[in-house]
Short mmCIF file of C-alpha atoms in Angstrom, two decimals:
data_model
loop_
_atom_site.label_atom_id
_atom_site.label_comp_id
_atom_site.label_asym_id
_atom_site.label_seq_id
_atom_site.Cartn_x
_atom_site.Cartn_y
_atom_site.Cartn_z
CA MET P 1 -45.91 -58.75 -28.11
CA ARG P 2 -47.56 -57.05 -24.45
CA LYS P 3 -44.51 -58.93 -22.96
CA LYS P 4 -41.79 -57.69 -25.13
CA HIS P 5 -43.26 -53.78 -24.89
CA HIS P 6 -43.61 -53.75 -21.31
CA SER P 7 -39.89 -54.57 -21.34
CA HIS P 8 -39.17 -52.03 -23.48
CA LYS P 9 -40.92 -49.48 -20.70
CA ASN P 10 -38.63 -50.83 -18.05
CA SER P 11 -35.31 -50.56 -20.16
CA LEU P 12 -36.48 -46.89 -20.70
CA TYR P 13 -37.36 -46.25 -17.22
CA GLY P 14 -33.99 -47.56 -15.81
CA LYS P 15 -32.00 -45.53 -18.52
CA ASP P 16 -34.10 -42.54 -16.52
CA LEU P 17 -33.06 -43.68 -12.90
CA VAL P 18 -29.05 -43.44 -14.52
CA ILE P 19 -29.20 -40.38 -16.48
CA LEU P 20 -31.19 -37.85 -14.37
CA PRO P 21 -29.52 -38.05 -11.55
CA ILE P 22 -25.82 -37.63 -13.87
CA VAL P 23 -27.69 -34.32 -15.33
CA PHE P 24 -28.67 -33.14 -11.95
CA CYS P 25 -24.70 -33.49 -10.62
CA VAL P 26 -23.55 -31.96 -13.95
CA ILE P 27 -25.78 -28.61 -12.98
CA ILE P 28 -25.15 -28.35 -9.59
CA TYR P 29 -21.63 -28.78 -10.23
CA ILE P 30 -21.82 -25.54 -13.07
CA ILE P 31 -23.97 -23.62 -10.61
CA CYS P 32 -21.21 -24.18 -7.49
CA THR P 33 -18.39 -23.42 -9.83
CA VAL P 34 -19.85 -20.47 -11.22
CA VAL P 35 -20.68 -19.02 -7.67
CA ALA P 36 -17.18 -19.99 -6.67
CA ILE P 37 -15.46 -17.92 -8.91
CA ALA P 38 -18.01 -14.67 -8.38
CA SER P 39 -17.02 -15.22 -4.83
CA VAL P 40 -13.26 -15.34 -4.97
CA GLY P 41 -13.08 -12.98 -8.04
CA SER P 42 -13.09 -10.05 -5.79
CA TYR P 43 -10.10 -11.24 -3.89
CA MET P 44 -8.01 -12.78 -6.48
CA PRO P 45 -5.73 -9.45 -6.59
CA THR P 46 -4.45 -10.10 -2.77
CA ILE P 47 -4.44 -13.75 -3.22
CA LYS P 48 -1.94 -13.52 -6.37
CA MET P 49 0.14 -10.74 -3.85
CA PHE P 50 0.46 -13.44 -1.42
CA PHE P 51 1.13 -16.38 -3.32
CA SER P 52 2.49 -14.92 -6.38
CA ASP P 53 6.48 -15.51 -6.97
CA SER P 54 8.16 -13.03 -4.37
CA GLY P 55 11.45 -13.22 -5.99
CA LYS P 56 9.62 -11.65 -9.50
CA ASP P 57 11.18 -8.38 -10.77
CA MET P 58 8.51 -5.84 -11.42
CA SER P 59 11.21 -3.29 -12.02
CA GLU P 60 10.19 -2.88 -15.80
CA ASN P 61 6.84 -1.51 -14.81
CA TYR P 62 8.09 2.01 -13.40
CA VAL P 63 10.48 4.19 -14.12
CA ASN P 64 13.16 4.64 -10.98
CA ILE P 65 14.74 8.25 -10.34
CA PHE P 66 15.80 7.64 -7.08
CA VAL P 67 19.55 8.24 -6.53
CA PRO P 68 20.67 8.79 -2.99
CA VAL P 69 21.69 11.63 -1.39
CA ASP P 70 24.62 11.24 0.81
CA GLU P 71 23.85 11.52 4.57
CA PRO P 72 25.11 14.70 6.63
CA SER P 73 26.93 13.47 9.91
CA GLU P 74 26.06 13.22 12.61
CA THR P 75 27.65 16.52 14.17
CA GLU P 76 26.25 18.08 10.91
CA ALA P 77 22.48 16.93 11.48
CA SER P 78 22.35 17.70 15.13
CA GLY P 79 24.75 20.23 15.50
CA SER P 80 27.20 20.19 17.84
CA PRO P 81 26.56 22.06 20.67
CA SER P 82 30.31 22.37 21.54
CA SER P 83 31.16 23.97 18.82
CA PRO P 84 30.01 27.87 18.00
CA SER P 85 30.18 27.62 14.17
CA ALA P 86 27.08 24.37 14.53
CA PRO P 87 24.21 25.75 12.40
CA SER P 88 20.79 27.02 14.66
CA ALA P 89 17.93 24.89 14.78
CA GLU P 90 16.17 27.97 12.61
CA LYS P 91 18.30 27.57 9.82
CA LYS P 92 16.99 25.21 7.33
CA GLU P 93 18.48 23.61 3.88
CA THR P 94 17.00 24.70 0.67
CA VAL P 95 17.03 22.92 -2.42
CA SER P 96 16.15 24.80 -5.55
CA ILE P 97 12.90 22.87 -7.13
CA SER P 98 15.18 23.25 -10.56
CA SER P 99 17.74 21.34 -9.62
CA PHE P 100 16.27 17.77 -9.32
CA THR P 101 13.88 15.78 -11.17
CA TYR P 102 10.28 16.30 -9.93
CA PRO P 103 8.34 12.79 -9.91
CA SER P 104 6.08 11.68 -12.29
CA TYR P 105 2.98 9.50 -11.23
CA ASP P 106 4.45 5.97 -10.80
CA ASN P 107 8.13 6.94 -10.29
CA GLN P 108 10.07 5.49 -7.40
CA PHE P 109 12.06 8.67 -6.19
CA GLY P 110 12.93 7.49 -2.86
CA GLU P 111 13.02 4.85 0.08
CA LEU P 112 10.74 5.03 3.70
CA ILE P 113 12.29 3.96 6.51
CA ILE P 114 11.42 3.00 10.28
CA GLU P 115 13.97 1.01 11.88
CA ASP P 116 12.08 0.26 15.19
CA CYS P 117 9.04 -1.18 13.07
CA GLN P 118 11.06 -2.87 10.68
CA VAL P 119 9.57 -1.08 7.82
CA ASN P 120 12.00 -0.56 4.81
CA ALA P 121 10.10 0.15 1.33
CA LYS P 122 10.85 2.10 -2.07
CA LEU P 123 8.62 5.23 -1.91
CA PHE P 124 6.31 5.94 -5.08
CA PHE P 125 5.09 9.38 -6.11
CA GLY P 126 0.97 8.04 -6.42
CA ASP P 127 -0.58 5.12 -4.96
CA SER P 128 -1.75 2.99 -7.78
CA SER P 129 -1.89 -0.90 -7.33
CA MET P 130 1.62 -0.99 -8.88
CA ALA P 131 3.31 1.20 -6.55
CA LEU P 132 1.85 -0.77 -3.57
CA ARG P 133 2.60 -3.87 -5.05
CA ASN P 134 6.44 -2.62 -5.01
CA GLY P 135 6.52 -0.15 -2.29
CA VAL P 136 4.48 2.54 -0.42
CA GLY P 137 3.14 5.48 -2.44
CA VAL P 138 2.16 9.50 -1.89
CA TYR P 139 -1.09 9.73 -2.30
CA TYR P 140 -1.41 11.97 -5.65
CA GLY P 141 -3.22 14.56 -3.93
CA SER P 142 -0.69 15.38 -1.52
CA SER P 143 2.35 16.69 -1.20
CA ILE P 144 6.27 15.52 -1.30
CA PRO P 145 8.96 15.68 1.76
CA GLY P 146 10.26 18.76 1.77
CA TYR P 147 7.31 21.33 -0.35
CA GLY P 148 5.75 22.10 3.07
CA LYS P 149 2.32 20.63 3.07
CA THR P 150 0.81 17.59 4.04
CA ILE P 151 2.48 13.96 2.66
CA LEU P 152 -0.10 11.34 2.73
CA VAL P 153 1.57 7.72 2.12
CA ALA P 154 -0.36 4.56 1.79
CA GLY P 155 1.06 0.89 2.47
CA HIS P 156 -0.66 -2.61 2.47
CA ASN P 157 -1.16 -3.88 6.11
CA ASN P 158 -0.29 -7.42 5.12
CA THR P 159 3.35 -6.16 3.10
CA TYR P 160 5.19 -3.12 3.53
CA PHE P 161 3.21 -1.25 6.11
CA ASN P 162 2.56 -4.42 8.45
CA GLY P 163 5.41 -3.30 10.79
CA LEU P 164 3.24 0.32 11.60
CA LYS P 165 1.48 -2.03 13.99
CA TYR P 166 5.00 -1.32 16.15
CA ALA P 167 4.62 2.07 16.00
CA LYS P 168 5.01 4.30 19.12
CA LYS P 169 5.05 7.90 19.82
CA GLY P 170 9.03 9.58 19.65
CA GLN P 171 10.03 7.32 16.89
CA ILE P 172 11.96 8.40 14.12
CA ILE P 173 10.57 7.65 10.36
CA LYS P 174 13.73 7.96 7.94
CA ILE P 175 12.73 9.22 4.13
CA ARG P 176 15.50 9.27 1.51
CA THR P 177 14.57 10.99 -1.46
CA ASN P 178 16.47 11.97 -4.86
CA TYR P 179 16.86 15.41 -4.06
CA GLY P 180 17.67 15.39 0.05
CA ASN P 181 16.95 13.36 3.12
CA TYR P 182 14.41 13.81 5.92
CA ARG P 183 13.43 12.78 9.42
CA TYR P 184 10.16 13.19 11.01
CA GLU P 185 9.28 11.93 14.44
CA ILE P 186 6.45 10.25 15.35
CA THR P 187 3.70 12.16 17.26
CA ASP P 188 0.48 9.88 17.65
CA THR P 189 -1.04 7.04 15.74
CA GLN P 190 -5.38 6.43 15.28
CA ILE P 191 -7.49 3.92 14.15
CA LYS P 192 -10.33 5.46 11.92
CA ASP P 193 -13.36 4.84 9.65
CA LYS P 194 -12.26 4.36 6.06
CA ASN P 195 -14.12 7.13 5.12
CA ASP P 196 -13.13 9.57 8.56
CA ARG P 197 -12.14 12.46 6.65
CA SER P 198 -10.97 14.38 9.20
CA ALA P 199 -7.71 11.92 9.71
CA TYR P 200 -5.71 14.16 7.25
CA ASP P 201 -5.89 17.64 6.21
CA LEU P 202 -4.41 18.21 2.68
CA SER P 203 -5.12 21.78 3.15
CA ALA P 204 -2.61 22.19 5.77
CA ASP P 205 -0.04 25.06 5.37
CA HIS P 206 2.44 23.20 7.38
CA GLU P 207 4.57 20.11 6.75
CA ASN P 208 3.32 16.91 8.09
CA LEU P 209 3.77 13.35 7.88
CA ILE P 210 0.77 11.07 7.55
CA LEU P 211 1.17 7.18 6.98
CA TYR P 212 -1.90 5.16 6.62
CA THR P 213 -2.98 1.69 6.08
CA CYS P 214 -5.73 -1.21 6.50
CA TYR P 215 -6.68 -2.27 10.08
CA PRO P 216 -6.79 -4.97 11.71
CA PHE P 217 -3.23 -5.66 10.69
CA ASP P 218 -2.58 -9.36 8.94
CA GLU P 219 -6.31 -9.12 7.81
CA LEU P 220 -6.75 -10.09 3.73
CA GLY P 221 -8.71 -7.74 1.49
CA LEU P 222 -10.19 -4.27 2.31
CA THR P 223 -11.38 -3.66 6.09
CA PRO P 224 -13.16 -0.79 7.39
CA ASN P 225 -10.88 0.95 9.14
CA ARG P 226 -7.37 2.39 8.59
CA PHE P 227 -4.42 2.26 11.09
CA PHE P 228 -2.86 6.36 10.78
CA VAL P 229 0.80 7.51 12.07
CA TYR P 230 1.16 11.17 12.24
CA ALA P 231 5.07 12.72 12.23
CA LYS P 232 6.52 16.39 12.45
CA PRO P 233 9.15 16.89 10.41
CA VAL P 234 12.73 17.01 12.30
CA SER P 235 15.39 17.61 9.69
CA GLY P 236 15.54 17.67 5.52
CA PRO P 237 15.68 20.54 3.30
CA VAL P 238 13.11 22.82 2.09
CA ILE P 239 12.14 23.21 -1.68
CA ASP P 240 12.54 26.86 -2.61
CA LYS P 241 9.64 26.77 -5.14
CA LYS P 242 10.30 29.78 -6.49
CA SER P 243 13.99 29.27 -7.79
#
């Protein structure tokens, strides 16, 4: 009887040696899984942006009010110096604010092109995640081209604004809208801290264009710095806000 009882204890002890490591491994696996999910969770929007189907149609998520306006001829745009009837540099074309559809938040109302930087993106009013998924967006607290104020445009450094790394003084930025076409000349580029509010002045009483994106380029996720491109207006209609 003693030998049989002793054998039973050994049997239980042997089972413990098998079961305990399995339980321990399961617990470790669960802990690692929870930690991994928590760590990756914050990067999921960025990961999805790069590994999602690039051909997916996102058009159902926004309203497109952009109807291209015909570009003026080279002579009309620059003003031929040999022609006595050529418009002076002081004369500005105007467009009545009541003659076009003013964009609402998340509307696509134009496109932004920098040929020297290989930038060609849809332009949205507002810089929501939807807008920056599909193109670049005008910061909601700033203005639109032709309004005579600061135009602050955001874009992702790994997608539509990746080409800003080639931006140089003197290059031309084209913005086509549903009410007119604009040209801006790059005057400067700067790298600033993401919290540096001196990088732009939304209360400025003159028109100026500022593009910005995360820096360094090609880095995933949010970064501590921003890359700014500053430009001055060259041509484009002035919005008559009183009409």
